[in-house]
N, CA and C of each residue as an Amber inpcrd file, in Angstrom:
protein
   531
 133.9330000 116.8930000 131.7880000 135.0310000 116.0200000 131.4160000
 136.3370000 116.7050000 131.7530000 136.8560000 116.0070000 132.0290000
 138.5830000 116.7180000 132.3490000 139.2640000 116.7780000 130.6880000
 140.3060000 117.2200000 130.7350000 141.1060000 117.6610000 129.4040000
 141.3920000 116.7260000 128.9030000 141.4170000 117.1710000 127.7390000
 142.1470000 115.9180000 126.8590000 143.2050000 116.3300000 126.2360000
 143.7270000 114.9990000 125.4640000 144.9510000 115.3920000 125.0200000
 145.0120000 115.5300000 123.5670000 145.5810000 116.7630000 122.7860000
 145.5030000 116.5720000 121.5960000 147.1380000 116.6290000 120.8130000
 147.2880000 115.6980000 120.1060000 148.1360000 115.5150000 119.5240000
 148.0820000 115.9220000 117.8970000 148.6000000 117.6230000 117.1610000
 148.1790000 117.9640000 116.2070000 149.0460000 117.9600000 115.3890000
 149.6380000 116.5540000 114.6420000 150.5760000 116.5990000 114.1020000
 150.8900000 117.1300000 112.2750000 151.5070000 117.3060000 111.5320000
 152.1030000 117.5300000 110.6980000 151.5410000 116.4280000 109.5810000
 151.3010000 115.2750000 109.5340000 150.6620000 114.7040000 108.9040000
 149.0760000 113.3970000 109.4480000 149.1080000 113.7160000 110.6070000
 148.3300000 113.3180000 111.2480000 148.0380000 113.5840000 112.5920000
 147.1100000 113.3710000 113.0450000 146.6660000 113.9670000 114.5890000
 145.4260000 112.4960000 115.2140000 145.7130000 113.0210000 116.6330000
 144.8640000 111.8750000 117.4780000 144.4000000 112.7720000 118.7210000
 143.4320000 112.7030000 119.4460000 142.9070000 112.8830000 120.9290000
 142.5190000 111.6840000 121.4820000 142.9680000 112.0730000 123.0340000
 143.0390000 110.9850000 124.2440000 142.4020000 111.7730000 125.6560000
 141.9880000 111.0360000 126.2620000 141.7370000 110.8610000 127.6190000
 141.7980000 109.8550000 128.1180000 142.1050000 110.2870000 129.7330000
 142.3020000 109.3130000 130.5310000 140.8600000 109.0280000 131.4540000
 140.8450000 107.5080000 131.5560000 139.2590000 107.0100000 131.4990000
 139.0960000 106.8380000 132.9540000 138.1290000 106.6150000 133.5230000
 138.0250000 106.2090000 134.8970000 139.2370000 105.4990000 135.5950000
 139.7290000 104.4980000 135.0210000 140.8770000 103.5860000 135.7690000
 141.7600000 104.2020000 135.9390000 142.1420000 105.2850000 135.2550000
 143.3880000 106.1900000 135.1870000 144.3410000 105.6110000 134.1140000
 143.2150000 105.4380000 133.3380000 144.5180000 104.7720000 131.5490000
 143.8770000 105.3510000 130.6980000 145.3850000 106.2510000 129.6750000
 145.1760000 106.8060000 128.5850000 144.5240000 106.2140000 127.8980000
 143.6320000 106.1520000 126.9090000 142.6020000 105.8420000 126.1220000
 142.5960000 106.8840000 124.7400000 142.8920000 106.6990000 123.3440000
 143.1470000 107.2620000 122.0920000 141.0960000 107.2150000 121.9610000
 140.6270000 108.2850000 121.3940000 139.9150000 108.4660000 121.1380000
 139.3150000 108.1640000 119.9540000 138.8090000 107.3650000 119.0130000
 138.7700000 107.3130000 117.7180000 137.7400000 108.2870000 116.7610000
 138.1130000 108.6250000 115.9310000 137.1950000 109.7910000 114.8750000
 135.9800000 109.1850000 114.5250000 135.7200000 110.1410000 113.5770000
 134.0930000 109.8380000 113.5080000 133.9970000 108.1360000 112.6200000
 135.2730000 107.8500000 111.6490000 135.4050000 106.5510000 110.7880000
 135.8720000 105.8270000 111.4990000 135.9730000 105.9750000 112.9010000
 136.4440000 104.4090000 114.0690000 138.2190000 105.0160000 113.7790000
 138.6000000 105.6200000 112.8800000 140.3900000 105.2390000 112.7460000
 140.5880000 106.1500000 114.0110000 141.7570000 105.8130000 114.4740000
 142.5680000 106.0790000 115.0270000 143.2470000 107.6940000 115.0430000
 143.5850000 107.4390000 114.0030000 144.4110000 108.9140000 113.2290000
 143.4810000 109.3900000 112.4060000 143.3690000 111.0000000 112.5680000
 142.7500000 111.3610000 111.3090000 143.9670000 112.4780000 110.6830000
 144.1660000 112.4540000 109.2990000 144.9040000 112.7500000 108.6810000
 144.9360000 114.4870000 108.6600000 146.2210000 115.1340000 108.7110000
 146.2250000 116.7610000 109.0180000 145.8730000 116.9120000 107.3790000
 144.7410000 117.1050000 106.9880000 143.9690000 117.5820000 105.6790000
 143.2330000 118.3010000 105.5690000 142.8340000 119.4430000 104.7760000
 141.8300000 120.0000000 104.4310000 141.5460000 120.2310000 103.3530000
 139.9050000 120.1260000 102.4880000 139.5460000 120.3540000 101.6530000
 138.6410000 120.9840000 101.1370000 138.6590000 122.0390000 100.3160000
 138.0450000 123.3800000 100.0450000 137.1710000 122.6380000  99.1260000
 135.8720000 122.4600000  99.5640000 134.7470000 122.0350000  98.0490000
 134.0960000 123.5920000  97.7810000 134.2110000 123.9570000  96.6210000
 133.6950000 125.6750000  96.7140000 132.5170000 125.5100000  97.2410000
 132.9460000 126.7570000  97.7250000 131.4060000 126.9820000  98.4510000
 130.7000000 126.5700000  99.5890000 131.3180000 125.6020000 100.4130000
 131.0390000 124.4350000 100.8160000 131.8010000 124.5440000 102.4000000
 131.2650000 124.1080000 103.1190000 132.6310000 123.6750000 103.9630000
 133.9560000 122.6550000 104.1140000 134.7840000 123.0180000 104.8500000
 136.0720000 122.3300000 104.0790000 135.5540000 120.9860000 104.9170000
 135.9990000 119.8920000 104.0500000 136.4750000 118.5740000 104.5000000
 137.8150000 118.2500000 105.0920000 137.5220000 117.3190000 106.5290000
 138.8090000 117.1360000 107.1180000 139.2050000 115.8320000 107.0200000
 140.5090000 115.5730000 106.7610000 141.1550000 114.1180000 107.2220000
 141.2620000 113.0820000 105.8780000 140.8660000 111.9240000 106.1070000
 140.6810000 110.8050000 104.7890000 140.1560000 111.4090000 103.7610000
 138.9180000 112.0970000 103.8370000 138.0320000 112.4120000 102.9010000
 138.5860000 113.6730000 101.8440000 139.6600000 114.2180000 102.8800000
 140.1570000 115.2850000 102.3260000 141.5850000 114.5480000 101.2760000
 141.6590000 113.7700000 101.9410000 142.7950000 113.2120000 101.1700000
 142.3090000 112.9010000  99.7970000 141.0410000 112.0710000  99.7200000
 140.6120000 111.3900000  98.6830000 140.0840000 112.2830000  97.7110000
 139.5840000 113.2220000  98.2420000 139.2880000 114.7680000  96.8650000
 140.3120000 115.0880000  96.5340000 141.4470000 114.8740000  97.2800000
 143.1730000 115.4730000  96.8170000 143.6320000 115.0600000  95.3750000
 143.1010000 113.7440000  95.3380000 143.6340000 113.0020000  94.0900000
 142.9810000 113.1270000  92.5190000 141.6680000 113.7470000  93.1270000
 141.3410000 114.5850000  91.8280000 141.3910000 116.3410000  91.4690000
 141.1770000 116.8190000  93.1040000 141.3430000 118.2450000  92.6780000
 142.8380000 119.0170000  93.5440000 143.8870000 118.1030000  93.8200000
 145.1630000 119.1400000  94.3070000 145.3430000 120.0300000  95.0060000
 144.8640000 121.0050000  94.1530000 145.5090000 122.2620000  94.4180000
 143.9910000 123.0500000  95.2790000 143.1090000 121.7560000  95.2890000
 141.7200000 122.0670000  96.8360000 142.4400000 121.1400000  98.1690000
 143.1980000 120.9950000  98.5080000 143.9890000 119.9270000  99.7310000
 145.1800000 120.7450000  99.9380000 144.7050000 120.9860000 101.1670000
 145.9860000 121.3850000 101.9040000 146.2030000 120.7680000 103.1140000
 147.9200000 120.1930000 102.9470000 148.2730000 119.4150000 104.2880000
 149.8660000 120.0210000 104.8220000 150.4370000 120.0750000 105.4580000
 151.6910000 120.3230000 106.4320000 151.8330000 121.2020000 106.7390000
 150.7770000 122.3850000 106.5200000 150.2940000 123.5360000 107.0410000
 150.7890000 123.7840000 108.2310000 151.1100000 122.8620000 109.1460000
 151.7630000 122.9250000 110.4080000 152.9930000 123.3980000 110.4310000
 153.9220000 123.3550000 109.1150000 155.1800000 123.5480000 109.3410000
 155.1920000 125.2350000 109.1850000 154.0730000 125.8830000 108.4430000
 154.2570000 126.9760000 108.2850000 153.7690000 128.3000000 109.4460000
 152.8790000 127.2250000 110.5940000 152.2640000 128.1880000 111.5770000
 152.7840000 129.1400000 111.9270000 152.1690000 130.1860000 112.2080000
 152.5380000 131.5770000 112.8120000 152.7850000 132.4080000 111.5970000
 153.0150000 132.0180000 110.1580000 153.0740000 132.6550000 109.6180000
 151.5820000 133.5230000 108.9160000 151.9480000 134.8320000 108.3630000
 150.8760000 135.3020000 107.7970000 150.2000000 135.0850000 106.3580000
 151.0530000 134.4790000 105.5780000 150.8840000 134.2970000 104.3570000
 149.5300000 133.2790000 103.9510000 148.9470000 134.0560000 103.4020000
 147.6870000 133.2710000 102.7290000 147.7180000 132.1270000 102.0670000
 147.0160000 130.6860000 102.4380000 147.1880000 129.4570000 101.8180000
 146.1630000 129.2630000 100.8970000 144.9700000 129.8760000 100.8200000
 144.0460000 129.5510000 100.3320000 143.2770000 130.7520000 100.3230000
 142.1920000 130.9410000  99.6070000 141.0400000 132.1140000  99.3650000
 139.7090000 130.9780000  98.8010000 139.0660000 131.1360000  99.2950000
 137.8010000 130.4470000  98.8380000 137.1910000 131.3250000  97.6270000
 135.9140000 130.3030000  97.6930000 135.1400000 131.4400000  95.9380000
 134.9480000 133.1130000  96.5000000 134.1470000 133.0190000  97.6780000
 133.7670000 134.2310000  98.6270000 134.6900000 134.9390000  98.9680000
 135.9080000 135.1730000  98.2080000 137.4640000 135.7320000  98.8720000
 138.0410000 135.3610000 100.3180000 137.2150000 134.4310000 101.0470000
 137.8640000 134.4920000 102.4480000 138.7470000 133.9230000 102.7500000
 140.0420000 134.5510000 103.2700000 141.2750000 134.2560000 103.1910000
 141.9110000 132.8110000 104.0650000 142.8820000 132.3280000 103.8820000
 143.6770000 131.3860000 105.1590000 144.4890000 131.3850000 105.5630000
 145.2240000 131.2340000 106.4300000 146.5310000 131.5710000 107.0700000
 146.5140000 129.4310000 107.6990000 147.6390000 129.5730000 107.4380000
 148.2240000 128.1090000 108.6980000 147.3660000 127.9740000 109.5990000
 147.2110000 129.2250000 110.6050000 146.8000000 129.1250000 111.8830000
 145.0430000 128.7580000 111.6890000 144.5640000 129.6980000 110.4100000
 142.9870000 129.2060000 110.2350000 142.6630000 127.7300000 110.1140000
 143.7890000 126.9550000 109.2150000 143.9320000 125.9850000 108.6700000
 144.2120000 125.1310000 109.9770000 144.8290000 125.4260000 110.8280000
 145.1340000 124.6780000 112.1720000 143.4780000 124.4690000 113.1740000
 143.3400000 125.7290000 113.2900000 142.2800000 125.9880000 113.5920000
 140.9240000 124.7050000 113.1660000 140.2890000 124.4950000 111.8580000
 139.9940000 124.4520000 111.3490000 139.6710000 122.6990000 111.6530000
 140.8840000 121.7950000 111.3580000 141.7620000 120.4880000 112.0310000
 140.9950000 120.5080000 113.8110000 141.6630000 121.3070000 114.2810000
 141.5500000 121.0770000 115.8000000 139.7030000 121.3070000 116.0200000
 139.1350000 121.7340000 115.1300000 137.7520000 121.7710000 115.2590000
 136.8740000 120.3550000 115.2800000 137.9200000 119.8530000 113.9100000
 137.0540000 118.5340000 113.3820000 137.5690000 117.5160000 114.6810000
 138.5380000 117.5490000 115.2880000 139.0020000 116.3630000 115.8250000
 138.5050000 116.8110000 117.0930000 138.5100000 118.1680000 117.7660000
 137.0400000 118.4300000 118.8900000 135.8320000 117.6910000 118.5730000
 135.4120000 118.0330000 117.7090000 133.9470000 117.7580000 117.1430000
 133.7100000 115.7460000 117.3980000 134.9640000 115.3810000 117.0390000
 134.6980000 113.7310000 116.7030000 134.7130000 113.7490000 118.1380000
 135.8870000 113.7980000 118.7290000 135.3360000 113.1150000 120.7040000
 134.3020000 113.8550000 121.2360000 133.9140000 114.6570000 120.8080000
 132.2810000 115.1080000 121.8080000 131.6120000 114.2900000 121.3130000
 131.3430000 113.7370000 119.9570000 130.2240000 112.6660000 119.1240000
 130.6760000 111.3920000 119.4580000 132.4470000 111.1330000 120.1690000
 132.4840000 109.4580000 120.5100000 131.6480000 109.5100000 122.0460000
 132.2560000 110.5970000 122.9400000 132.5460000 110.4810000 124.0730000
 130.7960000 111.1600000 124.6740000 130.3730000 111.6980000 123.7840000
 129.1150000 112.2900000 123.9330000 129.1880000 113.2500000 125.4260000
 130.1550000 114.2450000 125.2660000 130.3050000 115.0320000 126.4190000
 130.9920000 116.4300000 125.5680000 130.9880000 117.3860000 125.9550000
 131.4170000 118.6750000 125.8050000 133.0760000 118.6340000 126.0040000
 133.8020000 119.0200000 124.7330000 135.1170000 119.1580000 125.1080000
 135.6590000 121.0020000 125.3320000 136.1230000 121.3090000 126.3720000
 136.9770000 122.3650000 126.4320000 138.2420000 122.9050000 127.0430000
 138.7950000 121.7170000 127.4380000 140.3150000 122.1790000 127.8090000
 141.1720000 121.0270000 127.2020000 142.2350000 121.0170000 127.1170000
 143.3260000 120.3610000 126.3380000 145.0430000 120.4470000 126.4220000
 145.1780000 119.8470000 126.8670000 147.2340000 119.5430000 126.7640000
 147.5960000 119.0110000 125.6150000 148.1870000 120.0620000 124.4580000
 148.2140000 120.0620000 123.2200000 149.7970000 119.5920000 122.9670000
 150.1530000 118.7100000 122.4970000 151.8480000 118.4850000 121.7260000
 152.3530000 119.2320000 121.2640000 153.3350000 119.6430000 120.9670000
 153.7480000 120.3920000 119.7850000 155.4190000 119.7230000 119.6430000
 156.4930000 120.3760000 118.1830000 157.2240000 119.7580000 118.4980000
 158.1990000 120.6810000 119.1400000 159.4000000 119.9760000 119.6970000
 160.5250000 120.3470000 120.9230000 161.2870000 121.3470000 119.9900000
 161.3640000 121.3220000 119.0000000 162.1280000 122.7670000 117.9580000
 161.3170000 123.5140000 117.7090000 159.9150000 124.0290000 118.1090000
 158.8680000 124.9050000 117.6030000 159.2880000 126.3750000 118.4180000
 159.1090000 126.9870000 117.4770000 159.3760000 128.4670000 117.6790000
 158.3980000 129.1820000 118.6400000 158.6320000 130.3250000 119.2800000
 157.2910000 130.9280000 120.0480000 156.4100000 130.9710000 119.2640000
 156.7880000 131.8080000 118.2550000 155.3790000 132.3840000 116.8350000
 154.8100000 131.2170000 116.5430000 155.3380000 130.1620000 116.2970000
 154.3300000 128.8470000 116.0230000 153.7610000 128.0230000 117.4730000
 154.3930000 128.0330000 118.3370000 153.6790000 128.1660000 119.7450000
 152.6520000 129.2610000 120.0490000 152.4780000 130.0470000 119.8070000
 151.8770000 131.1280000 119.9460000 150.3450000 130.8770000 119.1380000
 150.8460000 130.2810000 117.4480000 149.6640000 130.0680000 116.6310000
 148.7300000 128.6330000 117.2560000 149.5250000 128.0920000 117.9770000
 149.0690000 126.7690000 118.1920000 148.1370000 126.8290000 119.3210000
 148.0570000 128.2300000 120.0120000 147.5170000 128.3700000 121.3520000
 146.2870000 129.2950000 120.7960000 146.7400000 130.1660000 119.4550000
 145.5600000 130.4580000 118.6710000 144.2780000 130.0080000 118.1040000
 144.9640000 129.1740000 117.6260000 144.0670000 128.0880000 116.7850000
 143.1990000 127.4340000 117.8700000 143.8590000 126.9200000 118.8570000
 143.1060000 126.0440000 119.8410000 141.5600000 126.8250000 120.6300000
 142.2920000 128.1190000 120.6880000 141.3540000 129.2040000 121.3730000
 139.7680000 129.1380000 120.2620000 140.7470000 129.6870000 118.9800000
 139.5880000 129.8890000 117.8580000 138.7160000 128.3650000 118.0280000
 138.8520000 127.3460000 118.2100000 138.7270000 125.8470000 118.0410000
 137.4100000 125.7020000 119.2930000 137.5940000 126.8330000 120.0150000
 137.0500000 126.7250000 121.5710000 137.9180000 125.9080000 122.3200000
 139.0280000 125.6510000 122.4800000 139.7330000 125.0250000 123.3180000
 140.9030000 125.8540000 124.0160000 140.4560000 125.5370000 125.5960000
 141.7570000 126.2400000 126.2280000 142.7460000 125.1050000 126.6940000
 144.0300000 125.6640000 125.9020000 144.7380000 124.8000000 126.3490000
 145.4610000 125.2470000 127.5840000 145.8180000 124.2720000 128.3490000
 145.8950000 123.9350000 129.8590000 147.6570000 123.9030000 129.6760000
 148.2080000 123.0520000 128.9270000 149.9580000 123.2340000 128.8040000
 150.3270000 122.4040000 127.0160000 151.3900000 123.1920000 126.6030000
 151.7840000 122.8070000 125.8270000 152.9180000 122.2320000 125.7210000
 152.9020000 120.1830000 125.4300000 154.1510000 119.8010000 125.5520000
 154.8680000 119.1030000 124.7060000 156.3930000 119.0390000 124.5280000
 156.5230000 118.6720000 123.9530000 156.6220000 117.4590000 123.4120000
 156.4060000 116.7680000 121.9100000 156.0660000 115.7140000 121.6750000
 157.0350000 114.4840000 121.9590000 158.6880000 115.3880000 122.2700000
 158.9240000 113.6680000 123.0030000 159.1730000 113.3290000 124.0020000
 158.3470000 114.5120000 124.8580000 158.3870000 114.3240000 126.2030000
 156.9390000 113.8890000 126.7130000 155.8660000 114.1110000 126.2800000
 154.6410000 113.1920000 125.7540000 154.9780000 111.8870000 125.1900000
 155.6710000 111.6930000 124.5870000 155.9520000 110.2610000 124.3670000
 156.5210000 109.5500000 125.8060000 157.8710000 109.8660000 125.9270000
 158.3530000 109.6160000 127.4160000 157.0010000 109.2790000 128.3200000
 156.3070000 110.4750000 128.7370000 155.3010000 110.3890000 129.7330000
 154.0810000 109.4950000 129.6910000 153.7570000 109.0020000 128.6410000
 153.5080000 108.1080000 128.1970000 153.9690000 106.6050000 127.7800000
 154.7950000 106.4940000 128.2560000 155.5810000 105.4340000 127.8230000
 155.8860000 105.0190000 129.4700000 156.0010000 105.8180000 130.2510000
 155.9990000 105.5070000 131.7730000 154.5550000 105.4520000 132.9660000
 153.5140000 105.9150000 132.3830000 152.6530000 105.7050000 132.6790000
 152.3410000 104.4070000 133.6520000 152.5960000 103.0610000 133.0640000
 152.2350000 102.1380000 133.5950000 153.7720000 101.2290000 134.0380000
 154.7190000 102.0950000 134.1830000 155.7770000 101.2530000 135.1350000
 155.4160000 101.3650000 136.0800000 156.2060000  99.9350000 136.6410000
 156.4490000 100.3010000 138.0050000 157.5470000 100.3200000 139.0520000
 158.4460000 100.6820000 137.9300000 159.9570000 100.7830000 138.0070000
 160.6410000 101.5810000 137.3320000 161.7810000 102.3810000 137.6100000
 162.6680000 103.4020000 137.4420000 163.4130000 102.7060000 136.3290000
 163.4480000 103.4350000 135.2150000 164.4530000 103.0350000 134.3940000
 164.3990000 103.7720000 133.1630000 165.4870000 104.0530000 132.4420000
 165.7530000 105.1030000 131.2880000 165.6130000 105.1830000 130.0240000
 164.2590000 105.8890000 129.2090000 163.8820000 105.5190000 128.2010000
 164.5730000 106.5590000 126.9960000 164.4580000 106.1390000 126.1200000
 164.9470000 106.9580000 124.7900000 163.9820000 107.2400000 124.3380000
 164.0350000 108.4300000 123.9540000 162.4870000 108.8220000 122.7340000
 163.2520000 108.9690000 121.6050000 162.8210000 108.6800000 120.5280000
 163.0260000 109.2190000 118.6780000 162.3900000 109.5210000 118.2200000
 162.1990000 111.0270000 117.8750000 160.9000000 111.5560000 117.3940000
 160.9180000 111.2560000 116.3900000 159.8230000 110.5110000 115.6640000
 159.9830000 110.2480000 113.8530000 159.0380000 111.0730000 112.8330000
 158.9980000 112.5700000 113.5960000 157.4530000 112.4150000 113.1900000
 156.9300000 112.6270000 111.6090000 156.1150000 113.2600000 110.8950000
 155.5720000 112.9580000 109.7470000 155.8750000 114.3380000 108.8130000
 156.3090000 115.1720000 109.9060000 157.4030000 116.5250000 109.3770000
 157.9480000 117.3690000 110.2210000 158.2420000 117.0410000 111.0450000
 158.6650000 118.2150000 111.7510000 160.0810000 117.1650000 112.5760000
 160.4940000 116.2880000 111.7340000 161.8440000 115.0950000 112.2780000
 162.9430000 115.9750000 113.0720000
């Protein structure tokens, strides 16, 4: 398969490829949605839950859900320790995300994913550029270029002209505005 695209946002994330015809195509998760939500959830002992599901344990156990983890990448500071002491950093936690949403397009697309043109946003620092190329690695994914998200929008948004003309992007995104 050629690369895909992953979009790992701040409160939500999506992967795409482009299909035989040469049209982007959003990949959907393992629940058909669209988006799966930037979540994780620590059941002790257990492996973490990603996305909706993580959301929905949120509302009874809190302080087991962690989400915007993105804003803190590159940093070292521990988010979490499981029962087994094993520690988390952002980047594990990134990591972690970019696994589950690998995992769903190999089970839609029933093919092996390993390269990727990852978003990030246009104010991101090296150190959080840096974690984002981490995570992807740890994830098994090499990413191929990292761009930014409103120039991915743009490039996307021109895809199917067929005429010259000047678009505006507004990034709105879900934290990183």
């Amino acid at each position: 398969m050629a690369a895909i695209g992953l979009d790992i946002g701040t409160t939500r994330c999506k992967a795409s490829f482009v299909d035989e015809t040469g049209r982007a195509q959003i990949v959907p998760n393992r629940r058909g949605d669209l988006f799966t939500p930037s979540a994780i959830f620590f059941e002790d002992g257990k492996n973490p839950i990603v996305g909706v599901e993580a959301l929905a344990e949120g509302y009874l156990q809190p302080e087991l859900v962690h989400t915007c983890f993105k804003r803190v990448l590159g940093s070292q500071d521990v988010l979490y320790t499981d029962v087994n002491g094993k520690t988390y950093t952002a980047t594990d936690l990134q990591t972690i995300l970019i696994k589950a949403v690998k995992e769903d397009v190999e089970a839609r697309l029933n093919e092996t994913v390993d390269e990727a043109v990852i978003t990030v946003p246009a104010n991101f620092q090296d150190h959080k550029k840096q974690a984002t190329l981490d995570a992807a690695k740890a994830a098994g994914i090499k990413t191929l270029k990292l761009l930014h998200e409103p120039t991915a929008a743009g490039l996307a948004h021109a895809l199917d002209k067929k005429q010259d003309q000047c678009v505006v992007v507004y990034d709105l995104g879900g934290g990183t505005f």
